Amino acid sequence: MAMKVKEVSQMTGVSVRTLHHYDDIGLLVPDDLTEAGYRIYSEGNLATLQQILFFRELGFSLKKIKELLSSPSFDRREAFDMQRKMLIAKRQQLDEMIDTIEKSIRHEKGELRMTNEEKFQGFDFSTNPYEQEARDRWGDKAVDESKKKVAQFGPEVQEEMNRIYFNLAEMRHTDPKSEKAQAAIKDWFDMLNNNFGTYSLEAFAGLGEMYVADERFTKNIDQFGDGLAEFMRDAMKAFAETN
């Protein structure tokens, strides 16, 4: 059954803007167009979209997904089998993290005593869903140096990131150019430069744009508060313009 882009968006939850982007980069090109120029998606297009969403959920970059789907050796059944195995592994990790949270709650209530090691069971920083995309953008050397530097730090870095996120989330409904917001976003700028490499003001502003343009970033950041990604983008842009 043929469907227009708005219908596909409503059924799948993928925004019209994202579907247009997939078309623009040749990742998901509709099989037909109406005389008025409206995109028409076929059953085959929907099957491809399903594959894209599974790969995205597993952290694959758009460039890598396009390479996989366009490969002559791509087999949909084999892909499903691989995705199933990866999702099961992801579920097992999430189950372990949920167990850690439940123990942490009991620890806070004084019902049990957790060791420091137990507090971090389930966390896995061995893989980075954005790594291949970063390599595509900035090259292997820059990413390898960043990974080497990150490996030197422990959970305290993640705690500092979360502290800054929560602080920014509390003021996300205020003016991103305000003195308070700019002081908070400077903490983010300093944290990135102190722990993850050197960010120029231009790169910092560009990173902020990615927080909104890339749904994966938006989803992760907005867990701290709806609209936080957009607020950070605007604050980061203002910081870059005034420093």
Short mmCIF file of C-alpha atoms in Angstrom, two decimals:
data_model
loop_
_atom_site.label_atom_id
_atom_site.label_comp_id
_atom_site.label_asym_id
_atom_site.label_seq_id
_atom_site.Cartn_x
_atom_site.Cartn_y
_atom_site.Cartn_z
CA MET A 1 0.00 0.00 0.00
CA ALA A 2 1.49 3.33 -1.09
CA MET A 3 1.77 6.01 1.57
CA LYS A 4 2.61 9.71 1.57
CA VAL A 5 5.40 11.06 3.74
CA LYS A 6 3.04 12.47 6.37
CA GLU A 7 1.28 9.11 6.68
CA VAL A 8 4.60 7.32 7.08
CA SER A 9 5.62 9.84 9.73
CA GLN A 10 2.40 9.39 11.69
CA MET A 11 2.63 5.60 11.54
CA THR A 12 6.30 5.25 12.46
CA GLY A 13 6.95 8.28 14.64
CA VAL A 14 9.82 9.38 12.38
CA SER A 15 9.54 13.10 11.68
CA VAL A 16 8.80 14.36 8.18
CA ARG A 17 12.01 16.36 8.36
CA THR A 18 14.01 13.20 9.04
CA LEU A 19 12.34 11.33 6.18
CA HIS A 20 13.18 14.23 3.86
CA HIS A 21 16.77 14.10 5.07
CA TYR A 22 16.99 10.35 4.42
CA ASP A 23 15.78 11.03 0.88
CA ASP A 24 18.23 13.90 0.36
CA ILE A 25 21.24 11.74 1.30
CA GLY A 26 20.04 8.75 -0.71
CA LEU A 27 19.43 6.53 2.29
CA LEU A 28 15.69 6.09 1.80
CA VAL A 29 14.47 7.30 -1.59
CA PRO A 30 10.70 6.94 -2.14
CA ASP A 31 9.77 4.68 -5.02
CA ASP A 32 7.43 7.23 -6.56
CA LEU A 33 6.40 10.89 -6.69
CA THR A 34 2.99 12.36 -7.42
CA GLU A 35 2.57 14.91 -10.21
CA ALA A 36 2.61 17.57 -7.51
CA GLY A 37 5.98 16.29 -6.27
CA TYR A 38 4.81 14.52 -3.11
CA ARG A 39 6.86 11.53 -2.00
CA ILE A 40 5.13 8.14 -2.20
CA TYR A 41 6.50 5.27 -0.12
CA SER A 42 6.05 1.63 -1.10
CA GLU A 43 6.01 -1.50 1.06
CA GLY A 44 9.64 -1.99 0.08
CA ASN A 45 10.46 1.52 1.29
CA LEU A 46 8.81 0.76 4.65
CA ALA A 47 10.83 -2.45 4.98
CA THR A 48 14.00 -0.45 4.36
CA LEU A 49 12.93 2.16 6.91
CA GLN A 50 12.45 -0.59 9.47
CA GLN A 51 16.03 -1.73 8.86
CA ILE A 52 17.29 1.83 9.19
CA LEU A 53 15.54 2.30 12.53
CA PHE A 54 16.90 -0.97 13.92
CA PHE A 55 20.42 0.02 12.93
CA ARG A 56 19.95 3.53 14.35
CA GLU A 57 18.73 2.12 17.65
CA LEU A 58 21.93 0.09 17.78
CA GLY A 59 24.07 3.19 17.24
CA PHE A 60 25.07 2.83 13.59
CA SER A 61 25.86 6.07 11.74
CA LEU A 62 23.76 7.02 8.70
CA LYS A 63 26.83 6.64 6.49
CA LYS A 64 27.41 3.09 7.74
CA ILE A 65 23.74 2.17 7.36
CA LYS A 66 23.78 3.39 3.77
CA GLU A 67 26.88 1.30 3.07
CA LEU A 68 25.24 -1.79 4.55
CA LEU A 69 21.92 -1.42 2.77
CA SER A 70 23.50 -0.67 -0.61
CA SER A 71 25.93 -3.59 -0.44
CA PRO A 72 25.22 -6.38 -3.00
CA SER A 73 25.79 -8.90 -0.20
CA PHE A 74 23.20 -7.36 2.15
CA ASP A 75 20.71 -9.97 3.31
CA ARG A 76 17.65 -8.80 5.24
CA ARG A 77 17.25 -12.04 7.18
CA GLU A 78 20.90 -12.05 8.21
CA ALA A 79 20.52 -8.44 9.28
CA PHE A 80 17.52 -9.29 11.45
CA ASP A 81 19.49 -12.10 13.09
CA MET A 82 22.42 -9.78 13.83
CA GLN A 83 20.13 -7.03 15.12
CA ARG A 84 18.31 -9.51 17.35
CA LYS A 85 21.57 -10.65 18.94
CA MET A 86 22.73 -7.07 19.50
CA LEU A 87 19.38 -6.04 21.01
CA ILE A 88 19.41 -9.04 23.36
CA ALA A 89 22.88 -8.01 24.54
CA LYS A 90 21.61 -4.46 24.99
CA ARG A 91 18.60 -5.73 26.96
CA GLN A 92 20.86 -7.76 29.22
CA GLN A 93 22.92 -4.66 29.94
CA LEU A 94 19.76 -2.64 30.66
CA ASP A 95 18.49 -5.39 32.98
CA GLU A 96 21.76 -5.22 34.88
CA MET A 97 21.52 -1.43 35.13
CA ILE A 98 17.92 -1.66 36.38
CA ASP A 99 19.10 -4.13 39.01
CA THR A 100 21.82 -1.65 40.01
CA ILE A 101 19.24 1.13 40.33
CA GLU A 102 16.96 -1.04 42.47
CA LYS A 103 19.88 -1.93 44.75
CA SER A 104 20.86 1.74 44.90
CA ILE A 105 17.36 2.67 46.06
CA ARG A 106 17.55 0.07 48.81
CA HIS A 107 21.03 1.33 49.66
CA GLU A 108 19.67 4.88 50.09
CA LYS A 109 16.92 3.54 52.35
CA GLY A 110 19.50 1.75 54.47
CA GLU A 111 18.12 -1.70 53.59
CA LEU A 112 21.46 -2.93 52.22
CA ARG A 113 25.04 -1.80 51.76
CA MET A 114 26.51 -1.55 48.27
CA THR A 115 30.22 -1.64 47.50
CA ASN A 116 31.61 1.04 45.16
CA GLU A 117 32.08 -1.62 42.50
CA GLU A 118 28.42 -2.68 42.73
CA LYS A 119 27.28 0.90 42.20
CA PHE A 120 28.63 0.85 38.64
CA GLN A 121 27.55 -2.59 37.47
CA GLY A 122 25.86 -2.46 34.08
CA PHE A 123 27.61 0.63 32.80
CA ASP A 124 29.50 0.00 29.59
CA PHE A 125 31.73 2.67 28.10
CA SER A 126 33.66 0.28 25.86
CA THR A 127 31.68 1.29 22.77
CA ASN A 128 30.58 4.67 21.48
CA PRO A 129 27.62 4.88 19.05
CA TYR A 130 29.00 8.13 17.66
CA GLU A 131 32.56 6.91 17.14
CA GLN A 132 32.34 6.00 13.44
CA GLU A 133 30.58 9.26 12.69
CA ALA A 134 33.30 11.14 14.55
CA ARG A 135 35.95 9.30 12.56
CA ASP A 136 34.19 10.25 9.34
CA ARG A 137 34.11 13.90 10.40
CA TRP A 138 37.47 14.44 12.09
CA GLY A 139 39.68 11.48 11.18
CA ASP A 140 41.08 8.47 13.03
CA LYS A 141 43.94 10.32 14.76
CA ALA A 142 41.68 12.83 16.51
CA VAL A 143 39.27 10.13 17.69
CA ASP A 144 42.03 7.78 18.86
CA GLU A 145 43.65 10.58 20.87
CA SER A 146 40.29 11.46 22.40
CA LYS A 147 39.58 7.84 23.35
CA LYS A 148 43.04 7.52 24.92
CA LYS A 149 42.41 10.62 27.01
CA VAL A 150 38.89 9.53 28.04
CA ALA A 151 40.25 6.14 29.15
CA GLN A 152 42.27 7.90 31.82
CA PHE A 153 39.14 9.10 33.61
CA GLY A 154 36.71 7.22 35.79
CA PRO A 155 33.04 7.63 36.75
CA GLU A 156 33.73 11.10 38.15
CA VAL A 157 33.74 12.51 34.60
CA GLN A 158 30.26 11.13 33.95
CA GLU A 159 29.12 12.52 37.29
CA GLU A 160 30.43 15.96 36.32
CA MET A 161 28.65 15.77 32.97
CA ASN A 162 25.39 14.85 34.67
CA ARG A 163 25.80 17.70 37.16
CA ILE A 164 26.15 20.19 34.32
CA TYR A 165 23.21 18.68 32.44
CA PHE A 166 20.95 18.92 35.50
CA ASN A 167 22.07 22.49 36.16
CA LEU A 168 21.32 23.54 32.58
CA ALA A 169 18.00 21.68 32.62
CA GLU A 170 16.83 23.77 35.57
CA MET A 171 17.25 26.97 33.53
CA ARG A 172 16.20 25.67 30.11
CA HIS A 173 13.08 27.85 30.05
CA THR A 174 15.10 31.04 30.59
CA ASP A 175 17.07 33.21 28.18
CA PRO A 176 20.09 31.18 26.91
CA LYS A 177 22.01 34.46 26.60
CA SER A 178 21.52 35.38 30.24
CA GLU A 179 24.52 35.70 32.52
CA LYS A 180 23.49 32.63 34.51
CA ALA A 181 22.97 30.49 31.40
CA GLN A 182 26.27 31.60 29.91
CA ALA A 183 28.12 30.77 33.13
CA ALA A 184 26.58 27.29 33.08
CA ILE A 185 27.39 26.69 29.42
CA LYS A 186 30.97 27.80 30.10
CA ASP A 187 31.17 24.92 32.57
CA TRP A 188 30.19 22.62 29.68
CA PHE A 189 32.79 24.23 27.39
CA ASP A 190 35.49 23.83 30.02
CA MET A 191 34.49 20.25 30.83
CA LEU A 192 34.72 19.23 27.16
CA ASN A 193 38.09 20.88 26.69
CA ASN A 194 39.49 19.47 29.93
CA ASN A 195 38.41 15.90 29.23
CA PHE A 196 37.64 15.24 25.58
CA GLY A 197 40.14 17.16 23.47
CA THR A 198 40.36 20.72 22.21
CA TYR A 199 37.16 22.46 21.13
CA SER A 200 37.43 25.80 19.37
CA LEU A 201 34.52 28.21 19.78
CA GLU A 202 33.45 27.35 16.23
CA ALA A 203 33.54 23.61 16.95
CA PHE A 204 31.65 24.19 20.22
CA ALA A 205 28.85 26.00 18.37
CA GLY A 206 28.82 23.27 15.72
CA LEU A 207 28.48 20.62 18.40
CA GLY A 208 25.47 22.48 19.76
CA GLU A 209 23.86 22.39 16.31
CA MET A 210 24.39 18.64 16.22
CA TYR A 211 22.54 18.28 19.54
CA VAL A 212 19.36 19.29 17.70
CA ALA A 213 20.08 18.05 14.17
CA ASP A 214 20.88 14.50 15.29
CA GLU A 215 17.95 12.76 16.96
CA ARG A 216 20.26 10.51 18.95
CA PHE A 217 21.85 13.48 20.70
CA THR A 218 18.47 15.15 21.24
CA LYS A 219 16.99 11.99 22.75
CA ASN A 220 19.87 11.51 25.17
CA ILE A 221 20.12 15.14 26.25
CA ASP A 222 16.37 15.68 26.61
CA GLN A 223 16.25 12.88 29.16
CA PHE A 224 17.34 15.57 31.61
CA GLY A 225 14.45 17.83 30.53
CA ASP A 226 12.38 18.37 27.40
CA GLY A 227 13.88 21.10 25.27
CA LEU A 228 17.32 20.96 26.89
CA ALA A 229 19.08 20.15 23.60
CA GLU A 230 17.67 23.26 21.92
CA PHE A 231 18.50 25.40 24.95
CA MET A 232 22.10 24.15 24.95
CA ARG A 233 22.41 24.77 21.23
CA ASP A 234 21.29 28.37 21.63
CA ALA A 235 23.47 28.93 24.70
CA MET A 236 26.51 27.40 22.98
CA LYS A 237 25.99 29.56 19.91
CA ALA A 238 25.72 32.69 22.06
CA PHE A 239 28.83 31.71 24.00
CA ALA A 240 30.80 31.25 20.79
CA GLU A 241 29.65 34.62 19.44
CA THR A 242 30.56 36.58 22.57
CA ASN A 243 33.93 35.01 23.43
#
